[in-house]
Amino acid sequence: MLKALFLTMLTLALVESQDTEETITYTQCTDGYEWDPVRQQCKDIDECDIVPDACKGGMKCVNHYGGYLCLPKTAQIIVNNEQPQQETPAAEGVGAAANAAATSGTGAGGVAATGMAASGVMPGGGFVASAAAVAGPEVQTGRNNFVIRRNPADAQRIPANPSHRIQCATGYEQSEHNVCQDIDECTAGTHNCRADQVCINLRGSFACQCPPGYQKRGEQCVDIDECTIPPYCHQRCVNTPGSFYCQCSPGFQLAANNYTCVDINECDASNQCAQQCYNILGSFICQCNQGYELSSDRLNCEDIDECRTSSYLCQYQCVNEPGKFSCMCPQGYQVVRSRTCQDINECETTNECREDEMCWNYHGGFRCYPRNPCQDPYVLTSENRCVCPVSSAVCRELPQSIVYKYMSIRSDRSVPSDIFQIQATTIYANTINTFRIKSGNENGEFYLRQTSPVSAMLVLVKSLSGPREYIVDLEMLTVNSIGTFRTSSVLRLTIIVGPFSF
């Protein structure tokens, strides 16, 4: 009778406990958990800490509520702030998020859940690896076959008794819903990080790190000199506190990646050259058109005075022009082949001589002479030949004939120089011919050299400068061998010296 009454009361107690959420009236826990007498609730067992070689084949062990997972070493555990979680805080939320507890089997204990994907965030701030082994929302069989009702939406809740205080682990605090939640020491200002450090909140704790661009040296954060760790910049690196930036040498600019330096085409961007611009790597050069030269600033162009550089560019006169030069000739000459002066034959073009005059061209000009140069008692017998008649008594003392000849020479002609040859036109038998300068050689500019019995050569022995006119009478004396016959003839030579040496 008493035994039946006890069973009836136990059954009623179990029914009542199922109707009340999270009410646990026994000290036996599900596989993977153990009873915490201090906090008066079941807490997770860290199998990764107590099971030797829990994971094989290079896998890493990650403790899980009610069990553990064997994951690749590269796997990450996602926490509620969606940041990569280090594997060390996995056990720090023990008992604070019991709703994530699961076993790999139906009571086999902490079997490795190899190959399970780590994902998902559970209410209350815990973490969970999603897997087929996670217990469903209805029931779970414990190792003593007690059936316990769970509410998957809020597995961490304690009996809904406001006066019931729970004891949370270090780094956690009781929330208004009587759940142990993580304390954000960084926000609360309860951390002890230095002023030059950054506080990073962790589950149940915090960490002090140096800001980006700094590294810890002793207890201080010192700047990292990125410029000493090549290759950051293409050309020049400038270190700044916590960072750096790249610079380029003159003539280059940073590309869009802020690292590479590309050449600046100064000829397109800002052409500073006055005439021609040529881009080169990292710079540019200016060049000038023909007839110009670069000025001292290497940008502008200055005209070259070709006439100043050489006195042999032009035969007569050089005239400088912007970017070029030209040659000029004096009056009576014309420019040929751009630099040479050539005499203009005015007698063939236009002249001012009268009908009774003849035009004689010389170097640099012309002159008009009488077509009939004969003077009494001489008479014109042929062109430029005057003969004194034998019948005239006056002619006995005068040369038998006078022949008029004209020639022109350039100024400053080199000496000695043969300039004119005189030759007898009539040769008599048994006669002797002699030649002499009869007049016009008062200063000794000329010399008459006999070259044969009937000819002689007029030689210039002094340099002459023009413009000037010389009239020289060259006489040929003819006598017979017995001295009974004597006659003479004169060649009146007009020599015109031009004003220039060309």
Short mmCIF file of N, CA and C in Angstrom, two decimals, residues 78-217:
data_model
loop_
_atom_site.label_atom_id
_atom_site.label_comp_id
_atom_site.label_asym_id
_atom_site.label_seq_id
_atom_site.Cartn_x
_atom_site.Cartn_y
_atom_site.Cartn_z
N ILE A 78 31.40 30.42 -35.99
CA ILE A 78 30.76 31.72 -36.10
C ILE A 78 29.97 31.99 -34.82
N VAL A 79 30.25 33.12 -34.21
CA VAL A 79 29.56 33.51 -32.98
C VAL A 79 28.48 34.51 -33.32
N ASN A 80 27.79 35.00 -32.28
CA ASN A 80 26.61 35.82 -32.54
C ASN A 80 26.94 37.18 -33.13
N ASN A 81 28.17 37.68 -33.01
CA ASN A 81 28.52 38.96 -33.62
C ASN A 81 29.09 38.80 -35.02
N GLU A 82 28.97 37.59 -35.57
CA GLU A 82 29.36 37.28 -36.94
C GLU A 82 30.83 37.54 -37.20
N GLN A 83 31.66 37.39 -36.19
CA GLN A 83 33.09 37.53 -36.32
C GLN A 83 33.74 36.17 -36.11
N PRO A 84 34.87 35.87 -36.77
CA PRO A 84 35.56 34.59 -36.51
C PRO A 84 35.90 34.46 -35.05
N GLN A 85 35.57 33.30 -34.46
CA GLN A 85 35.78 33.07 -33.03
C GLN A 85 36.96 32.14 -32.84
N GLN A 86 37.85 32.52 -31.94
CA GLN A 86 38.93 31.60 -31.61
C GLN A 86 38.36 30.38 -30.91
N GLU A 87 39.07 29.24 -31.02
CA GLU A 87 38.51 28.01 -30.49
C GLU A 87 38.64 27.91 -28.98
N THR A 88 39.43 28.78 -28.36
CA THR A 88 39.63 28.67 -26.92
C THR A 88 38.40 29.04 -26.12
N PRO A 89 37.55 30.05 -26.56
CA PRO A 89 36.42 30.39 -25.70
C PRO A 89 35.29 29.40 -25.81
N ALA A 90 35.49 28.27 -26.49
CA ALA A 90 34.38 27.36 -26.72
C ALA A 90 33.82 26.83 -25.42
N ALA A 91 34.63 26.71 -24.42
CA ALA A 91 34.16 26.13 -23.16
C ALA A 91 33.75 27.18 -22.17
N GLU A 92 33.91 28.51 -22.53
CA GLU A 92 33.67 29.53 -21.54
C GLU A 92 32.18 29.77 -21.33
N GLY A 93 31.37 29.37 -22.27
CA GLY A 93 29.94 29.58 -22.10
C GLY A 93 29.25 28.37 -21.55
N VAL A 94 29.97 27.54 -20.83
CA VAL A 94 29.40 26.29 -20.31
C VAL A 94 28.21 26.61 -19.43
N GLY A 95 27.11 25.98 -19.73
CA GLY A 95 25.92 26.13 -18.92
C GLY A 95 25.15 27.38 -19.22
N ALA A 96 25.74 28.34 -19.94
CA ALA A 96 25.06 29.59 -20.23
C ALA A 96 24.19 29.49 -21.45
N ALA A 97 24.42 28.48 -22.27
CA ALA A 97 23.61 28.32 -23.47
C ALA A 97 23.30 26.85 -23.64
N ALA A 98 22.63 26.28 -22.69
CA ALA A 98 22.40 24.84 -22.68
C ALA A 98 21.49 24.41 -23.79
N ASN A 99 20.77 25.34 -24.42
CA ASN A 99 19.87 24.97 -25.50
C ASN A 99 20.62 24.45 -26.70
N ALA A 100 21.97 24.70 -26.80
CA ALA A 100 22.75 24.23 -27.94
C ALA A 100 23.31 22.86 -27.71
N ALA A 101 23.03 22.27 -26.55
CA ALA A 101 23.61 20.97 -26.23
C ALA A 101 23.05 19.90 -27.12
N ALA A 102 23.96 18.99 -27.56
CA ALA A 102 23.52 17.89 -28.42
C ALA A 102 24.53 16.78 -28.32
N THR A 103 24.08 15.60 -28.62
CA THR A 103 24.99 14.46 -28.66
C THR A 103 24.99 13.92 -30.05
N SER A 104 26.03 13.16 -30.33
CA SER A 104 26.16 12.61 -31.68
C SER A 104 25.25 11.42 -31.89
N GLY A 105 24.83 10.79 -30.85
CA GLY A 105 23.97 9.61 -30.99
C GLY A 105 22.77 9.70 -30.08
N THR A 106 22.27 8.58 -29.66
CA THR A 106 21.08 8.56 -28.79
C THR A 106 21.46 8.09 -27.40
N GLY A 107 22.62 8.55 -26.93
CA GLY A 107 23.06 8.17 -25.60
C GLY A 107 24.41 7.56 -25.61
N ALA A 108 25.16 7.72 -26.70
CA ALA A 108 26.48 7.10 -26.79
C ALA A 108 27.54 7.99 -26.20
N GLY A 109 27.19 9.17 -25.72
CA GLY A 109 28.20 10.05 -25.13
C GLY A 109 28.78 10.97 -26.18
N GLY A 110 30.06 11.47 -25.95
CA GLY A 110 30.70 12.45 -26.84
C GLY A 110 31.33 11.82 -28.05
N VAL A 111 30.56 11.46 -29.02
CA VAL A 111 31.10 10.89 -30.27
C VAL A 111 31.50 12.02 -31.18
N ALA A 112 32.68 11.91 -31.84
CA ALA A 112 33.18 12.99 -32.71
C ALA A 112 32.25 13.18 -33.89
N ALA A 113 31.81 14.43 -34.07
CA ALA A 113 30.92 14.73 -35.20
C ALA A 113 31.75 15.18 -36.37
N THR A 114 32.57 14.27 -36.95
CA THR A 114 33.50 14.61 -38.04
C THR A 114 32.72 14.99 -39.29
N GLY A 115 33.18 16.07 -39.91
CA GLY A 115 32.58 16.48 -41.18
C GLY A 115 31.40 17.40 -41.01
N MET A 116 30.97 17.73 -39.79
CA MET A 116 29.83 18.62 -39.62
C MET A 116 30.23 20.05 -39.93
N ALA A 117 29.29 20.80 -40.50
CA ALA A 117 29.56 22.21 -40.85
C ALA A 117 29.29 23.08 -39.65
N ALA A 118 30.20 24.01 -39.36
CA ALA A 118 30.03 24.90 -38.22
C ALA A 118 29.27 26.12 -38.66
N SER A 119 28.08 26.31 -38.20
CA SER A 119 27.31 27.48 -38.60
C SER A 119 26.17 27.68 -37.63
N GLY A 120 25.51 28.84 -37.73
CA GLY A 120 24.31 29.09 -36.94
C GLY A 120 24.60 29.85 -35.68
N VAL A 121 23.64 30.61 -35.22
CA VAL A 121 23.75 31.39 -33.99
C VAL A 121 22.55 31.06 -33.14
N MET A 122 22.79 30.72 -31.89
CA MET A 122 21.70 30.35 -30.99
C MET A 122 21.31 31.54 -30.13
N PRO A 123 20.05 31.64 -29.79
CA PRO A 123 19.64 32.73 -28.88
C PRO A 123 20.39 32.64 -27.57
N GLY A 124 20.63 33.77 -26.99
CA GLY A 124 21.32 33.83 -25.71
C GLY A 124 22.79 34.07 -25.84
N GLY A 125 23.32 34.15 -27.06
CA GLY A 125 24.72 34.52 -27.25
C GLY A 125 25.65 33.38 -27.36
N GLY A 126 25.22 32.11 -27.46
CA GLY A 126 26.15 30.99 -27.58
C GLY A 126 26.50 30.73 -29.03
N PHE A 127 27.16 29.59 -29.31
CA PHE A 127 27.44 29.21 -30.68
C PHE A 127 27.12 27.74 -30.83
N VAL A 128 26.88 27.32 -32.07
CA VAL A 128 26.53 25.94 -32.31
C VAL A 128 27.03 25.53 -33.66
N ALA A 129 27.45 24.27 -33.79
CA ALA A 129 27.81 23.73 -35.09
C ALA A 129 26.62 22.97 -35.61
N SER A 130 26.06 23.39 -36.74
CA SER A 130 24.86 22.75 -37.24
C SER A 130 25.20 21.36 -37.71
N ALA A 131 24.43 20.35 -37.29
CA ALA A 131 24.71 18.97 -37.65
C ALA A 131 23.46 18.15 -37.41
N ALA A 132 23.41 16.99 -38.01
CA ALA A 132 22.27 16.11 -37.83
C ALA A 132 22.18 15.59 -36.42
N ALA A 133 23.27 15.69 -35.64
CA ALA A 133 23.28 15.13 -34.30
C ALA A 133 22.62 16.02 -33.28
N VAL A 134 22.28 17.27 -33.67
CA VAL A 134 21.67 18.18 -32.71
C VAL A 134 20.30 17.65 -32.33
N ALA A 135 20.00 17.65 -31.07
CA ALA A 135 18.74 17.06 -30.59
C ALA A 135 17.55 17.85 -31.05
N GLY A 136 16.46 17.19 -31.29
CA GLY A 136 15.24 17.84 -31.72
C GLY A 136 14.58 18.58 -30.59
N PRO A 137 13.47 19.27 -30.85
CA PRO A 137 12.83 20.13 -29.85
C PRO A 137 11.95 19.39 -28.86
N GLU A 138 11.67 18.08 -29.09
CA GLU A 138 10.66 17.44 -28.25
C GLU A 138 11.28 16.85 -27.00
N VAL A 139 11.94 15.69 -27.16
CA VAL A 139 12.44 15.01 -25.97
C VAL A 139 13.85 14.57 -26.18
N GLN A 140 14.52 14.23 -25.13
CA GLN A 140 15.86 13.67 -25.17
C GLN A 140 15.98 12.68 -24.02
N THR A 141 16.54 11.51 -24.29
CA THR A 141 16.65 10.45 -23.28
C THR A 141 17.98 10.59 -22.56
N GLY A 142 17.98 10.75 -21.27
CA GLY A 142 19.19 10.83 -20.47
C GLY A 142 19.72 9.45 -20.16
N ARG A 143 20.88 9.45 -19.46
CA ARG A 143 21.50 8.16 -19.20
C ARG A 143 20.72 7.37 -18.14
N ASN A 144 19.82 8.03 -17.37
CA ASN A 144 18.97 7.33 -16.40
C ASN A 144 17.54 7.19 -16.88
N ASN A 145 17.35 7.36 -18.20
CA ASN A 145 16.05 7.17 -18.85
C ASN A 145 15.00 8.13 -18.32
N PHE A 146 15.42 9.33 -17.77
CA PHE A 146 14.44 10.35 -17.41
C PHE A 146 14.09 11.13 -18.66
N VAL A 147 12.82 11.35 -18.90
CA VAL A 147 12.37 12.13 -20.05
C VAL A 147 12.19 13.56 -19.60
N ILE A 148 12.96 14.46 -20.25
CA ILE A 148 12.94 15.87 -19.84
C ILE A 148 12.42 16.70 -21.00
N ARG A 149 11.51 17.59 -20.77
CA ARG A 149 10.95 18.46 -21.80
C ARG A 149 11.83 19.69 -21.94
N ARG A 150 12.17 20.03 -23.19
CA ARG A 150 13.02 21.20 -23.45
C ARG A 150 12.29 22.20 -24.33
N ASN A 151 12.56 23.41 -24.15
CA ASN A 151 12.04 24.45 -25.04
C ASN A 151 13.20 24.95 -25.90
N PRO A 152 13.25 24.58 -27.18
CA PRO A 152 14.42 24.93 -28.00
C PRO A 152 14.58 26.42 -28.20
N ALA A 153 13.55 27.18 -28.00
CA ALA A 153 13.67 28.62 -28.22
C ALA A 153 14.38 29.31 -27.09
N ASP A 154 14.44 28.72 -25.92
CA ASP A 154 15.08 29.38 -24.78
C ASP A 154 15.60 28.31 -23.84
N ALA A 155 16.66 27.64 -24.24
CA ALA A 155 17.16 26.49 -23.49
C ALA A 155 17.93 26.89 -22.27
N GLN A 156 18.34 28.16 -22.15
CA GLN A 156 19.17 28.54 -21.03
C GLN A 156 18.38 29.07 -19.84
N ARG A 157 17.14 29.15 -20.04
CA ARG A 157 16.37 29.76 -18.95
C ARG A 157 16.35 28.87 -17.71
N ILE A 158 16.37 29.48 -16.60
CA ILE A 158 16.25 28.77 -15.32
C ILE A 158 14.80 28.85 -14.85
N PRO A 159 14.42 28.18 -13.84
CA PRO A 159 13.04 28.26 -13.37
C PRO A 159 12.59 29.69 -13.24
N ALA A 160 11.39 29.96 -13.77
CA ALA A 160 10.88 31.33 -13.83
C ALA A 160 10.55 31.82 -12.44
N ASN A 161 11.58 32.05 -11.72
CA ASN A 161 11.40 32.55 -10.36
C ASN A 161 12.28 33.78 -10.21
N PRO A 162 11.68 34.97 -10.20
CA PRO A 162 12.49 36.20 -10.14
C PRO A 162 13.43 36.25 -8.97
N SER A 163 13.07 35.60 -7.90
CA SER A 163 13.94 35.67 -6.73
C SER A 163 15.08 34.67 -6.78
N HIS A 164 15.06 33.80 -7.80
CA HIS A 164 16.11 32.79 -7.90
C HIS A 164 17.33 33.39 -8.60
N ARG A 165 18.42 33.49 -7.96
CA ARG A 165 19.66 34.05 -8.51
C ARG A 165 20.55 32.91 -8.97
N ILE A 166 21.15 33.11 -10.16
CA ILE A 166 22.06 32.10 -10.70
C ILE A 166 23.48 32.62 -10.59
N GLN A 167 24.39 31.70 -10.56
CA GLN A 167 25.81 32.06 -10.46
C GLN A 167 26.44 31.85 -11.84
N CYS A 168 26.95 32.95 -12.44
CA CYS A 168 27.56 32.91 -13.79
C CYS A 168 29.08 32.85 -13.68
N ALA A 169 29.67 32.29 -14.69
CA ALA A 169 31.13 32.19 -14.73
C ALA A 169 31.76 33.57 -14.90
N THR A 170 33.04 33.63 -14.66
CA THR A 170 33.77 34.90 -14.81
C THR A 170 33.65 35.40 -16.25
N GLY A 171 33.33 36.68 -16.37
CA GLY A 171 33.16 37.24 -17.71
C GLY A 171 31.73 37.22 -18.18
N TYR A 172 30.80 36.67 -17.37
CA TYR A 172 29.37 36.63 -17.71
C TYR A 172 28.60 37.27 -16.59
N GLU A 173 27.37 37.66 -16.89
CA GLU A 173 26.49 38.25 -15.89
C GLU A 173 25.06 37.82 -16.18
N GLN A 174 24.24 37.85 -15.14
CA GLN A 174 22.86 37.44 -15.30
C GLN A 174 22.07 38.54 -15.98
N SER A 175 21.30 38.15 -17.01
CA SER A 175 20.48 39.13 -17.72
C SER A 175 19.13 39.26 -17.05
N GLU A 176 18.28 40.13 -17.57
CA GLU A 176 16.95 40.31 -17.01
C GLU A 176 16.07 39.08 -17.20
N HIS A 177 16.50 38.22 -18.13
CA HIS A 177 15.76 36.98 -18.36
C HIS A 177 16.40 35.82 -17.60
N ASN A 178 17.27 36.14 -16.63
CA ASN A 178 17.95 35.13 -15.83
C ASN A 178 18.80 34.19 -16.69
N VAL A 179 19.48 34.78 -17.66
CA VAL A 179 20.38 34.02 -18.53
C VAL A 179 21.79 34.61 -18.37
N CYS A 180 22.77 33.74 -18.33
CA CYS A 180 24.15 34.23 -18.26
C CYS A 180 24.58 34.73 -19.62
N GLN A 181 24.88 35.98 -19.70
CA GLN A 181 25.31 36.57 -20.96
C GLN A 181 26.69 37.19 -20.82
N ASP A 182 27.38 37.28 -21.95
CA ASP A 182 28.76 37.79 -21.96
C ASP A 182 28.81 39.26 -21.55
N ILE A 183 29.83 39.60 -20.79
CA ILE A 183 30.08 41.00 -20.41
C ILE A 183 31.01 41.61 -21.45
N ASP A 184 30.59 42.70 -22.10
CA ASP A 184 31.46 43.41 -23.08
C ASP A 184 32.32 44.40 -22.30
N GLU A 185 33.49 43.91 -21.88
CA GLU A 185 34.39 44.76 -21.09
C GLU A 185 34.85 45.99 -21.87
N CYS A 186 34.93 45.87 -23.21
CA CYS A 186 35.40 46.99 -24.03
C CYS A 186 34.39 48.13 -24.01
N THR A 187 33.08 47.78 -24.05
CA THR A 187 32.05 48.82 -24.01
C THR A 187 31.85 49.34 -22.60
N ALA A 188 31.93 48.43 -21.65
CA ALA A 188 31.71 48.84 -20.27
C ALA A 188 32.88 49.63 -19.70
N GLY A 189 34.05 49.55 -20.34
CA GLY A 189 35.22 50.27 -19.84
C GLY A 189 35.88 49.60 -18.67
N THR A 190 35.63 48.32 -18.49
CA THR A 190 36.23 47.59 -17.37
C THR A 190 37.50 46.85 -17.77
N HIS A 191 37.96 47.09 -18.97
CA HIS A 191 39.19 46.45 -19.42
C HIS A 191 40.39 47.24 -18.90
N ASN A 192 41.56 46.65 -19.03
CA ASN A 192 42.79 47.32 -18.56
C ASN A 192 43.76 47.54 -19.71
N CYS A 193 43.21 47.70 -20.94
CA CYS A 193 44.09 47.95 -22.09
C CYS A 193 44.71 49.34 -22.00
N ARG A 194 45.93 49.46 -22.48
CA ARG A 194 46.64 50.73 -22.48
C ARG A 194 45.97 51.69 -23.47
N ALA A 195 46.34 52.97 -23.34
CA ALA A 195 45.74 53.97 -24.23
C ALA A 195 46.13 53.76 -25.68
N ASP A 196 47.29 53.15 -25.92
CA ASP A 196 47.74 52.93 -27.29
C ASP A 196 47.32 51.57 -27.81
N GLN A 197 46.39 50.87 -27.08
CA GLN A 197 45.93 49.56 -27.51
C GLN A 197 44.43 49.60 -27.81
N VAL A 198 43.97 48.58 -28.50
CA VAL A 198 42.56 48.45 -28.87
C VAL A 198 42.00 47.25 -28.13
N CYS A 199 40.85 47.45 -27.51
CA CYS A 199 40.20 46.38 -26.76
C CYS A 199 39.35 45.55 -27.70
N ILE A 200 39.52 44.23 -27.67
CA ILE A 200 38.74 43.29 -28.47
C ILE A 200 37.94 42.41 -27.51
N ASN A 201 36.62 42.46 -27.60
CA ASN A 201 35.79 41.66 -26.70
C ASN A 201 35.80 40.21 -27.15
N LEU A 202 35.89 39.30 -26.16
CA LEU A 202 35.82 37.86 -26.38
C LEU A 202 34.71 37.29 -25.53
N ARG A 203 34.33 36.05 -25.80
CA ARG A 203 33.31 35.40 -24.99
C ARG A 203 33.87 35.14 -23.59
N GLY A 204 33.34 35.91 -22.64
CA GLY A 204 33.77 35.73 -21.27
C GLY A 204 35.05 36.44 -20.93
N SER A 205 35.61 37.16 -21.86
CA SER A 205 36.88 37.82 -21.59
C SER A 205 37.08 38.94 -22.61
N PHE A 206 38.32 39.42 -22.73
CA PHE A 206 38.68 40.46 -23.71
C PHE A 206 40.16 40.32 -24.00
N ALA A 207 40.59 40.96 -25.05
CA ALA A 207 42.01 40.95 -25.42
C ALA A 207 42.43 42.36 -25.81
N CYS A 208 43.68 42.68 -25.55
CA CYS A 208 44.26 43.97 -25.90
C CYS A 208 45.19 43.79 -27.10
N GLN A 209 44.87 44.49 -28.14
CA GLN A 209 45.68 44.39 -29.36
C GLN A 209 46.17 45.77 -29.77
N CYS A 210 47.24 45.76 -30.58
CA CYS A 210 47.74 47.03 -31.12
C CYS A 210 46.91 47.42 -32.33
N PRO A 211 46.73 48.70 -32.57
CA PRO A 211 45.97 49.14 -33.75
C PRO A 211 46.67 48.67 -35.03
N PRO A 212 45.96 48.63 -36.14
CA PRO A 212 46.59 48.27 -37.43
C PRO A 212 47.76 49.20 -37.73
N GLY A 213 48.84 48.64 -38.19
CA GLY A 213 50.04 49.42 -38.47
C GLY A 213 50.99 49.52 -37.30
N TYR A 214 50.64 48.87 -36.17
CA TYR A 214 51.50 48.88 -34.99
C TYR A 214 51.77 47.43 -34.58
N GLN A 215 52.84 47.23 -33.87
CA GLN A 215 53.19 45.92 -33.36
C GLN A 215 53.61 46.06 -31.89
N LYS A 216 53.39 44.98 -31.13
CA LYS A 216 53.67 45.04 -29.71
C LYS A 216 55.14 44.78 -29.46
N ARG A 217 55.75 45.64 -28.71
CA ARG A 217 57.14 45.49 -28.31
C ARG A 217 57.20 45.73 -26.81
#
